[in-house]
Amino acid sequence: MAGPISSERALNAALLRVVIVGHVDHGKSTLVGRLLYDTDSFPEGKLEAIQAMCERRGMPFEWAFLMDALQAERDQGITIDASQIRFKTAKRDYVIIDAPGHKEFLKNMVSGAASADAALLVIDAHEGVQEQSRRHGYLLHLLGVRQVVVAINKMDLADYSESRFVKVEEEYRRYLAGIGVEARHIIPVSAREGGGIVRRSDRMDWYDGPTVVEALDGFQPPVPPTELPLRFPIQDVYKFDHRRLIVGRIESGRLRVGDTILLSPSNKAAKVASIENWGASVPSLAASAGQSIAVTLHEQIFIERGQVASHAENPPIETNVFRANIFWLGHKPLKVGNRYKLKLHTGEYRAEVQSIDRIVEVADLSSQKGEEVVKNAVAEVTLRTRGLVALDEFSDNSHTGRFVLVEDYAIVGGGIVNMKGYPDQRQSVTRKATNIFFVDHRVDAASRWQLNGHRSGVLWLTGLSGAGKSTLALELESQLFRKGYQVYVLDGDNLRNGLNANLGFLPEDRAENIRRAGEVAALFAEAGLIVITAFISPYRADRDRVRAIAPEGFHEVYVKASLATCERRDPKGLYRRARTGEIPDFTGVSSPYEAPETPELTLDTDELTVEESVARLLEYVEKNLVGGKGWEDQSPLGSVNQLGAPGL
Amino acid sequence: MNYLDALENQSLYIFREAFNKIDKLAMLWSIGKDSNVLLWLARKAFLGHVPFPLVHIDTSYKMPEMIAFRDRMAKEWNLNLIVGQNKAALAAGMGPEKGRVVCCGALKTEGLKQTIAAQGFTGVFAGIRRDEEGTRAKERVFSPRGEHAEWDFRDQPPEFWDQFKTDFAPGTHLRIHPILHWTELDIWRYIRRENIPVVDLYFAKDGRRYRSLGCAPCTGTVASTAATIDDIIAELETTKISERSGRAQDKESEDAFERLRVEGYM
């Protein structure tokens, strides 16, 4: 049925890569052997060679020996590593990837499946759905393989029984539905007898769906994502023949000569002067997804491997924290606090596991909290990187939304990015205006302090809603004022009535809310006031940025209370509404809260009364903002120029 | 983008990854069709340059046409060519009559190991393809080898999403396979498209031609009338005879080739 294919077709059609997965001994390798034989794709002499191998071992003919090329695989009758072989139908060319089913070789199964466009999942009709049937189904989904066909194999051992088939089919369909996957077809086959693969089996007249080959031919060929926004991760910079060449592969979108590209996370821009192509008679003017290219730029900006070029209007996300769905392949378990090397497209970063949010039991899709993720497990975790990473959500762009983790010298896990609850930090670090000149005040902070009799600074109260921030801030303000201090409270809700009235509660809005509040607080402090702020300020990156404006005058106060306590207090009725889903992004419930790592002061309001907490705050103020070292000879807030407050 | 473009672009990506991540690289050049395509792809990846030396392991049993081709191309393309040879084994009388697998092990594998050690290479490009032979089908693109160049097929690193294993302990070195995903037919179609020079031995004379080039004593011809690249492509589109059928050393035992590869053979 295969026959020779014309060069024309082979040159223009895309190859379809199909991975064969499933539980051990469910007949994957046999099915592949049969598929190749029945489509007339066996090389000459191969059948005889396999016959000879089987005779030598005193066993019946074994189709699996075609793919199980290693001696150890044949001797033990198992597939150790994935194999790849080409085959063709009347419709197109395929690469068949035969992946091992043994749990201990899961890393090899992942290696095979991650490069596939489609999957054929094999289940033994007799044994039914087993652990790896489920795990492989789950991993296919996680790896982004969306086209799946299921073959219920060994129907010959189940008397070609329709009821047996339907039972297994229904069980597996239910499982797939639980992970949001729909199998295109579920096909009864007998790989050993050749029924249902290329030919229909006359023993299964009750089945009127497609054969395996018909189902494969029904898959869609891969299409490079040229319509997505441009993502061109930089692989290297070469200096050849007095030219500076920026090389890499376009992962999505298109690039034209003359385009201005934005590099993330450096946020520098440059114009593409040429797309270089060795050996081509005509210079390229454009390139698109899938092409490994070399470009020269008009501006000689600093560029290094790991940066991502995009168009300015559609840049990737920048973040230093994100959630990820991971599968773990390492011998040593993944634990909170562990540090790994994270490799995402061509970028490499130090990453720390901030939390293990849930561990998924693939057998029944239940999930629980846990201390560690063991080998072959799948989990949802939160990772924090040193420095900003340019990436995308996996659902938006699979190529720039997936990564691997490296420990010592080994790749120990893979994952896909989910930004739910975390802001794109790009807004907060991008300076849009240029030609800004700072104005030096004639009255400096130290002079104001001398007049006031105390130093100024920012007491930044952070904590969950209901932890007691506003209560403590207002009481502290009142007591300090009565003692003669220049003091003012910046309250979150109050700022949202005016300065921040145009911001909502999406992660990006929250980040911007804090950025503005931080700038205002710094200005007030510069004016000589003790500023007390009361903002949930859930993201560590935002608070770190406020601290960076005037590091010496910033005092982070963690108003700590358990989520249970805050929900019980629920002063504004917000938790109740968040729990019913009425408020979608609520910190601590549906959106993350990142507690300070090393705050200047922690007040545990589960334990302390309001009076006790305020007493500690007063004590802190007196110790750190009054007297002590003479302030005449130091300027703790830094010079005005470093304050980042442009002349208004 | 057609399917040859897709293969080419993936190979360029692999070359550039290796060039960025691996310190001391070399490319194995067997003078056969695959390694000529490999060399061509390297020149594309590096815009006409070959920024690493080429290593040819001379068993002294190679066909003279291959040596002549090698020296001509090295001069024309301005290549940095290193010729390696296991001189001690040759002096001790090693040859195919001692056993083909033994001979391959000594003159090719051992010759290669000696050259790698002498030059201190941490990574070598090799032009192997998955469709050549069952054990090669199981290879990784970046394949780590032990201190003695041995291949541990039982525990290969995971390799997905083009994230290759590029971190490794001192003493390990890498084989890098930029055309692992190509087939014999792809190679010839690409040679035709790009007009890549190949040794004349591939073209039929008197009804026979070489499909795969190795040492003269162990490499046989196949019956063929294919005298041009177009003829070869037409022949491969219909043939069911395997590519290495002319190689005698593969046939000594069921796992002869696997044993050679575990020891460090290409």
PDB file of N, CA and C in Angstrom, chain A residues 7 10-11 13 40 42-44 56-57 67 69-74 81 83-84 86 107-108 111 114 235-236 238 241 249 278 290-293 305 341 343 345 348 402-404 409, chain B residues 1-4 9-10 13 16-17 20-21 46 48-49 130 134 137-138 140 153-156 158-168 181 183 186 189 237 240-241 254-255 258:
ATOM      1  N   SER A   7       9.879  12.374  -5.355  1.00  0.00           N
ATOM      2  CA  SER A   7      10.752  13.348  -4.694  1.00  0.00           C
ATOM      3  C   SER A   7       9.983  14.622  -4.408  1.00  0.00           C
ATOM      4  N   ALA A  10       7.969  14.343  -1.256  1.00  0.00           N
ATOM      5  CA  ALA A  10       8.824  14.275  -0.085  1.00  0.00           C
ATOM      6  C   ALA A  10       9.448  15.631   0.228  1.00  0.00           C
ATOM      7  N   LEU A  11       9.752  16.395  -0.791  1.00  0.00           N
ATOM      8  CA  LEU A  11      10.404  17.679  -0.561  1.00  0.00           C
ATOM      9  C   LEU A  11       9.451  18.722  -0.014  1.00  0.00           C
ATOM     10  N   ALA A  13       6.266  18.101   1.486  1.00  0.00           N
ATOM     11  CA  ALA A  13       5.426  17.755   2.620  1.00  0.00           C
ATOM     12  C   ALA A  13       6.249  17.787   3.896  1.00  0.00           C
ATOM     13  N   ASP A  40       5.114  -2.245   3.966  1.00  0.00           N
ATOM     14  CA  ASP A  40       6.196  -2.584   3.051  1.00  0.00           C
ATOM     15  C   ASP A  40       7.422  -1.696   3.271  1.00  0.00           C
ATOM     16  N   PHE A  42       9.978  -2.556   5.462  1.00  0.00           N
ATOM     17  CA  PHE A  42      11.108  -3.316   5.986  1.00  0.00           C
ATOM     18  C   PHE A  42      12.255  -3.316   4.990  1.00  0.00           C
ATOM     19  N   PRO A  43      13.492  -3.085   5.464  1.00  0.00           N
ATOM     20  CA  PRO A  43      14.610  -3.254   4.542  1.00  0.00           C
ATOM     21  C   PRO A  43      14.789  -4.734   4.176  1.00  0.00           C
ATOM     22  N   GLU A  44      15.366  -4.954   3.023  1.00  0.00           N
ATOM     23  CA  GLU A  44      15.573  -6.323   2.542  1.00  0.00           C
ATOM     24  C   GLU A  44      16.471  -7.084   3.512  1.00  0.00           C
ATOM     25  N   ARG A  56      17.925 -18.480  17.120  1.00  0.00           N
ATOM     26  CA  ARG A  56      19.084 -18.625  18.004  1.00  0.00           C
ATOM     27  C   ARG A  56      18.637 -18.630  19.464  1.00  0.00           C
ATOM     28  N   ARG A  57      17.612 -17.860  19.752  1.00  0.00           N
ATOM     29  CA  ARG A  57      17.123 -17.781  21.136  1.00  0.00           C
ATOM     30  C   ARG A  57      16.026 -18.812  21.415  1.00  0.00           C
ATOM     31  N   MET A  67      12.926  -2.798  16.336  1.00  0.00           N
ATOM     32  CA  MET A  67      13.269  -1.551  17.008  1.00  0.00           C
ATOM     33  C   MET A  67      14.226  -1.779  18.171  1.00  0.00           C
ATOM     34  N   ALA A  69      17.137  -2.671  19.050  1.00  0.00           N
ATOM     35  CA  ALA A  69      18.388  -2.953  18.350  1.00  0.00           C
ATOM     36  C   ALA A  69      19.507  -3.376  19.289  1.00  0.00           C
ATOM     37  N   LEU A  70      19.341  -3.095  20.560  1.00  0.00           N
ATOM     38  CA  LEU A  70      20.426  -3.400  21.485  1.00  0.00           C
ATOM     39  C   LEU A  70      20.311  -4.846  21.975  1.00  0.00           C
ATOM     40  N   GLN A  71      21.475  -5.472  22.124  1.00  0.00           N
ATOM     41  CA  GLN A  71      21.527  -6.858  22.580  1.00  0.00           C
ATOM     42  C   GLN A  71      20.767  -7.022  23.904  1.00  0.00           C
ATOM     43  N   ALA A  72      20.994  -6.089  24.823  1.00  0.00           N
ATOM     44  CA  ALA A  72      20.352  -6.182  26.138  1.00  0.00           C
ATOM     45  C   ALA A  72      18.842  -6.078  26.003  1.00  0.00           C
ATOM     46  N   GLU A  73      18.375  -5.328  25.047  1.00  0.00           N
ATOM     47  CA  GLU A  73      16.930  -5.194  24.857  1.00  0.00           C
ATOM     48  C   GLU A  73      16.344  -6.507  24.357  1.00  0.00           C
ATOM     49  N   ARG A  74      17.052  -7.132  23.416  1.00  0.00           N
ATOM     50  CA  ARG A  74      16.536  -8.392  22.865  1.00  0.00           C
ATOM     51  C   ARG A  74      16.605  -9.496  23.895  1.00  0.00           C
ATOM     52  N   ASP A  81      15.858   2.203  25.334  1.00  0.00           N
ATOM     53  CA  ASP A  81      15.861   3.598  24.907  1.00  0.00           C
ATOM     54  C   ASP A  81      14.983   3.778  23.671  1.00  0.00           C
ATOM     55  N   SER A  83      13.769   4.626  20.065  1.00  0.00           N
ATOM     56  CA  SER A  83      14.358   4.427  18.765  1.00  0.00           C
ATOM     57  C   SER A  83      13.537   5.235  17.776  1.00  0.00           C
ATOM     58  N   GLN A  84      14.155   5.577  16.652  1.00  0.00           N
ATOM     59  CA  GLN A  84      13.410   6.332  15.658  1.00  0.00           C
ATOM     60  C   GLN A  84      13.605   5.674  14.308  1.00  0.00           C
ATOM     61  N   ARG A  86      12.074   5.799  10.048  1.00  0.00           N
ATOM     62  CA  ARG A  86      11.193   6.438   9.080  1.00  0.00           C
ATOM     63  C   ARG A  86      10.270   5.400   8.466  1.00  0.00           C
ATOM     64  N   LYS A 107      12.753   8.848  31.552  1.00  0.00           N
ATOM     65  CA  LYS A 107      13.488   9.959  30.920  1.00  0.00           C
ATOM     66  C   LYS A 107      13.645   9.708  29.428  1.00  0.00           C
ATOM     67  N   ASN A 108      13.751   8.440  29.040  1.00  0.00           N
ATOM     68  CA  ASN A 108      13.870   8.121  27.628  1.00  0.00           C
ATOM     69  C   ASN A 108      12.523   8.274  26.919  1.00  0.00           C
ATOM     70  N   SER A 111      12.155  11.929  26.418  1.00  0.00           N
ATOM     71  CA  SER A 111      13.029  12.366  25.319  1.00  0.00           C
ATOM     72  C   SER A 111      12.384  12.065  23.972  1.00  0.00           C
ATOM     73  N   ALA A 114       8.768  14.240  23.652  1.00  0.00           N
ATOM     74  CA  ALA A 114       8.821  15.704  23.606  1.00  0.00           C
ATOM     75  C   ALA A 114       9.050  16.234  22.200  1.00  0.00           C
ATOM     76  N   GLN A 235      21.490  32.941  20.283  1.00  0.00           N
ATOM     77  CA  GLN A 235      22.272  31.742  20.559  1.00  0.00           C
ATOM     78  C   GLN A 235      23.749  32.089  20.748  1.00  0.00           C
ATOM     79  N   ASP A 236      24.223  33.050  19.960  1.00  0.00           N
ATOM     80  CA  ASP A 236      25.643  33.397  20.033  1.00  0.00           C
ATOM     81  C   ASP A 236      25.886  34.688  19.252  1.00  0.00           C
ATOM     82  N   TYR A 238      28.921  36.134  16.760  1.00  0.00           N
ATOM     83  CA  TYR A 238      30.176  35.815  16.064  1.00  0.00           C
ATOM     84  C   TYR A 238      30.791  37.083  15.494  1.00  0.00           C
ATOM     85  N   ASP A 241      34.947  38.046   9.550  1.00  0.00           N
ATOM     86  CA  ASP A 241      35.118  38.954   8.408  1.00  0.00           C
ATOM     87  C   ASP A 241      34.714  40.387   8.752  1.00  0.00           C
ATOM     88  N   ARG A 249      17.889  30.874  16.393  1.00  0.00           N
ATOM     89  CA  ARG A 249      16.776  30.337  15.622  1.00  0.00           C
ATOM     90  C   ARG A 249      15.517  31.135  15.963  1.00  0.00           C
ATOM     91  N   TRP A 278      25.110  32.308   4.118  1.00  0.00           N
ATOM     92  CA  TRP A 278      26.291  31.883   3.376  1.00  0.00           C
ATOM     93  C   TRP A 278      25.879  31.035   2.179  1.00  0.00           C
ATOM     94  N   GLY A 290      11.403  28.740  12.770  1.00  0.00           N
ATOM     95  CA  GLY A 290      12.070  27.507  12.382  1.00  0.00           C
ATOM     96  C   GLY A 290      13.409  27.734  11.715  1.00  0.00           C
ATOM     97  N   GLN A 291      13.694  28.972  11.294  1.00  0.00           N
ATOM     98  CA  GLN A 291      14.948  29.237  10.583  1.00  0.00           C
ATOM     99  C   GLN A 291      16.072  29.621  11.542  1.00  0.00           C
ATOM    100  N   SER A 292      17.217  28.972  11.345  1.00  0.00           N
ATOM    101  CA  SER A 292      18.433  29.344  12.073  1.00  0.00           C
ATOM    102  C   SER A 292      19.123  30.424  11.255  1.00  0.00           C
ATOM    103  N   ILE A 293      19.202  31.620  11.806  1.00  0.00           N
ATOM    104  CA  ILE A 293      19.656  32.755  11.006  1.00  0.00           C
ATOM    105  C   ILE A 293      20.850  33.469  11.642  1.00  0.00           C
ATOM    106  N   ARG A 305      24.093  35.749  24.623  1.00  0.00           N
ATOM    107  CA  ARG A 305      23.276  34.546  24.555  1.00  0.00           C
ATOM    108  C   ARG A 305      22.239  34.561  25.672  1.00  0.00           C
ATOM    109  N   LYS A 341      20.134  24.910  38.018  1.00  0.00           N
ATOM    110  CA  LYS A 341      20.342  25.740  36.838  1.00  0.00           C
ATOM    111  C   LYS A 341      19.108  25.565  35.965  1.00  0.00           C
ATOM    112  N   LYS A 343      17.378  26.151  32.377  1.00  0.00           N
ATOM    113  CA  LYS A 343      17.679  26.441  30.972  1.00  0.00           C
ATOM    114  C   LYS A 343      16.360  26.615  30.223  1.00  0.00           C
ATOM    115  N   HIS A 345      14.913  28.256  26.564  1.00  0.00           N
ATOM    116  CA  HIS A 345      15.473  28.499  25.219  1.00  0.00           C
ATOM    117  C   HIS A 345      16.993  28.560  25.355  1.00  0.00           C
ATOM    118  N   GLU A 348      20.254  30.772  30.511  1.00  0.00           N
ATOM    119  CA  GLU A 348      20.555  29.967  31.696  1.00  0.00           C
ATOM    120  C   GLU A 348      20.492  30.864  32.925  1.00  0.00           C
ATOM    121  N   ARG A 402       8.838  26.882  28.107  1.00  0.00           N
ATOM    122  CA  ARG A 402       9.214  25.597  28.695  1.00  0.00           C
ATOM    123  C   ARG A 402      10.704  25.616  29.016  1.00  0.00           C
ATOM    124  N   PHE A 403      11.091  24.769  29.956  1.00  0.00           N
ATOM    125  CA  PHE A 403      12.473  24.837  30.440  1.00  0.00           C
ATOM    126  C   PHE A 403      12.880  23.478  30.996  1.00  0.00           C
ATOM    127  N   VAL A 404      14.174  23.332  31.215  1.00  0.00           N
ATOM    128  CA  VAL A 404      14.654  22.156  31.947  1.00  0.00           C
ATOM    129  C   VAL A 404      15.460  22.635  33.152  1.00  0.00           C
ATOM    130  N   TYR A 409      25.554  17.755  36.823  1.00  0.00           N
ATOM    131  CA  TYR A 409      25.767  17.789  35.369  1.00  0.00           C
ATOM    132  C   TYR A 409      24.556  17.237  34.610  1.00  0.00           C
TER     133      TYR A 409
ATOM    134  N   MET B   1       8.720  26.727   4.407  1.00  0.00           N
ATOM    135  CA  MET B   1       9.930  25.941   4.645  1.00  0.00           C
ATOM    136  C   MET B   1       9.667  24.489   4.254  1.00  0.00           C
ATOM    137  N   ASN B   2      10.462  23.953   3.332  1.00  0.00           N
ATOM    138  CA  ASN B   2      10.238  22.552   2.994  1.00  0.00           C
ATOM    139  C   ASN B   2      11.022  21.637   3.929  1.00  0.00           C
ATOM    140  N   TYR B   3      10.946  20.353   3.656  1.00  0.00           N
ATOM    141  CA  TYR B   3      11.446  19.421   4.650  1.00  0.00           C
ATOM    142  C   TYR B   3      12.965  19.373   4.704  1.00  0.00           C
ATOM    143  N   LEU B   4      13.651  19.611   3.586  1.00  0.00           N
ATOM    144  CA  LEU B   4      15.114  19.711   3.625  1.00  0.00           C
ATOM    145  C   LEU B   4      15.562  20.970   4.375  1.00  0.00           C
ATOM    146  N   ASN B   9      18.028  23.548   9.022  1.00  0.00           N
ATOM    147  CA  ASN B   9      17.962  24.524  10.109  1.00  0.00           C
ATOM    148  C   ASN B   9      18.205  23.895  11.473  1.00  0.00           C
ATOM    149  N   GLN B  10      17.703  22.678  11.642  1.00  0.00           N
ATOM    150  CA  GLN B  10      17.936  21.984  12.908  1.00  0.00           C
ATOM    151  C   GLN B  10      19.421  21.667  13.068  1.00  0.00           C
ATOM    152  N   TYR B  13      21.346  24.711  14.089  1.00  0.00           N
ATOM    153  CA  TYR B  13      21.105  25.001  15.511  1.00  0.00           C
ATOM    154  C   TYR B  13      22.025  24.153  16.393  1.00  0.00           C
ATOM    155  N   ARG B  16      25.647  25.339  16.290  1.00  0.00           N
ATOM    156  CA  ARG B  16      25.874  26.573  17.038  1.00  0.00           C
ATOM    157  C   ARG B  16      25.784  26.343  18.546  1.00  0.00           C
ATOM    158  N   GLU B  17      24.909  25.421  18.972  1.00  0.00           N
ATOM    159  CA  GLU B  17      24.861  25.082  20.396  1.00  0.00           C
ATOM    160  C   GLU B  17      26.206  24.525  20.840  1.00  0.00           C
ATOM    161  N   ASN B  20      28.991  27.077  21.024  1.00  0.00           N
ATOM    162  CA  ASN B  20      28.902  27.976  22.172  1.00  0.00           C
ATOM    163  C   ASN B  20      29.274  27.280  23.484  1.00  0.00           C
ATOM    164  N   LYS B  21      28.890  26.004  23.609  1.00  0.00           N
ATOM    165  CA  LYS B  21      28.990  25.347  24.919  1.00  0.00           C
ATOM    166  C   LYS B  21      30.246  24.511  25.128  1.00  0.00           C
ATOM    167  N   PHE B  46      28.600  28.676  10.248  1.00  0.00           N
ATOM    168  CA  PHE B  46      29.601  29.677  10.612  1.00  0.00           C
ATOM    169  C   PHE B  46      29.957  30.583   9.425  1.00  0.00           C
ATOM    170  N   GLY B  48      30.581  30.371   6.232  1.00  0.00           N
ATOM    171  CA  GLY B  48      31.703  30.140   5.322  1.00  0.00           C
ATOM    172  C   GLY B  48      32.987  29.722   6.018  1.00  0.00           C
ATOM    173  N   HIS B  49      32.991  29.765   7.357  1.00  0.00           N
ATOM    174  CA  HIS B  49      34.189  29.378   8.103  1.00  0.00           C
ATOM    175  C   HIS B  49      34.011  27.966   8.677  1.00  0.00           C
ATOM    176  N   ARG B 130      20.455   8.276  12.233  1.00  0.00           N
ATOM    177  CA  ARG B 130      19.636   7.262  12.901  1.00  0.00           C
ATOM    178  C   ARG B 130      19.258   6.120  11.973  1.00  0.00           C
ATOM    179  N   GLY B 134      20.478   0.076  13.684  1.00  0.00           N
ATOM    180  CA  GLY B 134      19.586   0.117  14.843  1.00  0.00           C
ATOM    181  C   GLY B 134      20.167   0.772  16.085  1.00  0.00           C
ATOM    182  N   ALA B 137      20.137   4.480  15.843  1.00  0.00           N
ATOM    183  CA  ALA B 137      18.784   5.051  15.979  1.00  0.00           C
ATOM    184  C   ALA B 137      18.506   5.476  17.411  1.00  0.00           C
ATOM    185  N   LYS B 138      19.251   4.892  18.341  1.00  0.00           N
ATOM    186  CA  LYS B 138      19.003   5.187  19.763  1.00  0.00           C
ATOM    187  C   LYS B 138      19.924   6.264  20.309  1.00  0.00           C
ATOM    188  N   ARG B 140      21.796   9.937  21.077  1.00  0.00           N
ATOM    189  CA  ARG B 140      21.423  11.306  21.390  1.00  0.00           C
ATOM    190  C   ARG B 140      22.178  12.249  20.452  1.00  0.00           C
ATOM    191  N   PHE B 153      24.795   3.090  26.698  1.00  0.00           N
ATOM    192  CA  PHE B 153      23.449   3.202  26.120  1.00  0.00           C
ATOM    193  C   PHE B 153      22.355   2.898  27.137  1.00  0.00           C
ATOM    194  N   ARG B 154      22.739   2.298  28.276  1.00  0.00           N
ATOM    195  CA  ARG B 154      21.729   1.991  29.294  1.00  0.00           C
ATOM    196  C   ARG B 154      21.288   3.238  30.051  1.00  0.00           C
ATOM    197  N   ASP B 155      22.126   4.241  30.052  1.00  0.00           N
ATOM    198  CA  ASP B 155      21.811   5.426  30.850  1.00  0.00           C
ATOM    199  C   ASP B 155      22.181   6.688  30.074  1.00  0.00           C
ATOM    200  N   GLN B 156      21.460   6.937  29.008  1.00  0.00           N
ATOM    201  CA  GLN B 156      21.716   8.137  28.231  1.00  0.00           C
ATOM    202  C   GLN B 156      20.950   9.315  28.850  1.00  0.00           C
ATOM    203  N   PRO B 158      18.498  12.458  29.351  1.00  0.00           N
ATOM    204  CA  PRO B 158      17.277  12.875  28.662  1.00  0.00           C
ATOM    205  C   PRO B 158      17.621  14.019  27.717  1.00  0.00           C
ATOM    206  N   GLU B 159      16.912  14.096  26.630  1.00  0.00           N
ATOM    207  CA  GLU B 159      17.210  15.148  25.640  1.00  0.00           C
ATOM    208  C   GLU B 159      15.896  15.565  25.005  1.00  0.00           C
ATOM    209  N   PHE B 160      15.398  16.731  25.381  1.00  0.00           N
ATOM    210  CA  PHE B 160      14.122  17.164  24.813  1.00  0.00           C
ATOM    211  C   PHE B 160      14.094  18.683  24.701  1.00  0.00           C
ATOM    212  N   TRP B 161      13.220  19.150  23.828  1.00  0.00           N
ATOM    213  CA  TRP B 161      13.037  20.583  23.572  1.00  0.00           C
ATOM    214  C   TRP B 161      14.358  21.236  23.165  1.00  0.00           C
ATOM    215  N   ASP B 162      15.220  20.484  22.514  1.00  0.00           N
ATOM    216  CA  ASP B 162      16.531  20.996  22.100  1.00  0.00           C
ATOM    217  C   ASP B 162      17.378  21.502  23.259  1.00  0.00           C
ATOM    218  N   GLN B 163      17.099  20.992  24.448  1.00  0.00           N
ATOM    219  CA  GLN B 163      17.968  21.288  25.590  1.00  0.00           C
ATOM    220  C   GLN B 163      18.910  20.104  25.713  1.00  0.00           C
ATOM    221  N   PHE B 164      20.119  20.275  25.217  1.00  0.00           N
ATOM    222  CA  PHE B 164      21.062  19.166  25.171  1.00  0.00           C
ATOM    223  C   PHE B 164      21.901  19.130  26.438  1.00  0.00           C
ATOM    224  N   LYS B 165      22.519  17.980  26.657  1.00  0.00           N
ATOM    225  CA  LYS B 165      23.409  17.889  27.823  1.00  0.00           C
ATOM    226  C   LYS B 165      24.731  18.552  27.461  1.00  0.00           C
ATOM    227  N   THR B 166      24.961  19.704  28.066  1.00  0.00           N
ATOM    228  CA  THR B 166      26.198  20.425  27.762  1.00  0.00           C
ATOM    229  C   THR B 166      27.006  20.676  29.029  1.00  0.00           C
ATOM    230  N   ASP B 167      26.528  20.134  30.146  1.00  0.00           N
ATOM    231  CA  ASP B 167      27.289  20.242  31.389  1.00  0.00           C
ATOM    232  C   ASP B 167      27.831  18.861  31.694  1.00  0.00           C
ATOM    233  N   PHE B 168      29.113  18.743  31.863  1.00  0.00           N
ATOM    234  CA  PHE B 168      29.601  17.413  32.210  1.00  0.00           C
ATOM    235  C   PHE B 168      30.875  17.451  33.023  1.00  0.00           C
ATOM    236  N   HIS B 181      19.224  13.166  12.544  1.00  0.00           N
ATOM    237  CA  HIS B 181      17.831  13.076  12.102  1.00  0.00           C
ATOM    238  C   HIS B 181      17.677  12.987  10.589  1.00  0.00           C
ATOM    239  N   THR B 183      18.187  11.066   6.724  1.00  0.00           N
ATOM    240  CA  THR B 183      18.292   9.717   6.165  1.00  0.00           C
ATOM    241  C   THR B 183      19.233   9.764   4.959  1.00  0.00           C
ATOM    242  N   ASP B 186      17.765  11.775   2.281  1.00  0.00           N
ATOM    243  CA  ASP B 186      17.872  13.209   2.570  1.00  0.00           C
ATOM    244  C   ASP B 186      19.253  13.726   2.183  1.00  0.00           C
ATOM    245  N   ARG B 189      19.515  14.061  -1.589  1.00  0.00           N
ATOM    246  CA  ARG B 189      18.699  15.177  -2.078  1.00  0.00           C
ATOM    247  C   ARG B 189      19.358  16.508  -1.751  1.00  0.00           C
ATOM    248  N   GLU B 237      14.903   5.731  -3.793  1.00  0.00           N
ATOM    249  CA  GLU B 237      13.464   5.874  -3.558  1.00  0.00           C
ATOM    250  C   GLU B 237      12.746   4.546  -3.678  1.00  0.00           C
ATOM    251  N   LYS B 240      15.183  -1.553  -1.289  1.00  0.00           N
ATOM    252  CA  LYS B 240      14.935  -2.020   0.076  1.00  0.00           C
ATOM    253  C   LYS B 240      16.198  -2.651   0.653  1.00  0.00           C
ATOM    254  N   ILE B 241      17.298  -2.474  -0.060  1.00  0.00           N
ATOM    255  CA  ILE B 241      18.572  -3.019   0.426  1.00  0.00           C
ATOM    256  C   ILE B 241      19.187  -2.018   1.382  1.00  0.00           C
ATOM    257  N   GLU B 254      25.805 -11.149  15.643  1.00  0.00           N
ATOM    258  CA  GLU B 254      24.546 -10.405  15.755  1.00  0.00           C
ATOM    259  C   GLU B 254      24.765  -8.998  16.307  1.00  0.00           C
ATOM    260  N   ASP B 255      25.665  -8.901  17.270  1.00  0.00           N
ATOM    261  CA  ASP B 255      25.834  -7.601  17.919  1.00  0.00           C
ATOM    262  C   ASP B 255      27.202  -6.988  17.629  1.00  0.00           C
ATOM    263  N   GLU B 258      27.045  -3.211  17.516  1.00  0.00           N
ATOM    264  CA  GLU B 258      26.748  -2.651  18.832  1.00  0.00           C
ATOM    265  C   GLU B 258      28.001  -2.671  19.704  1.00  0.00           C
TER     266      GLU B 258
END
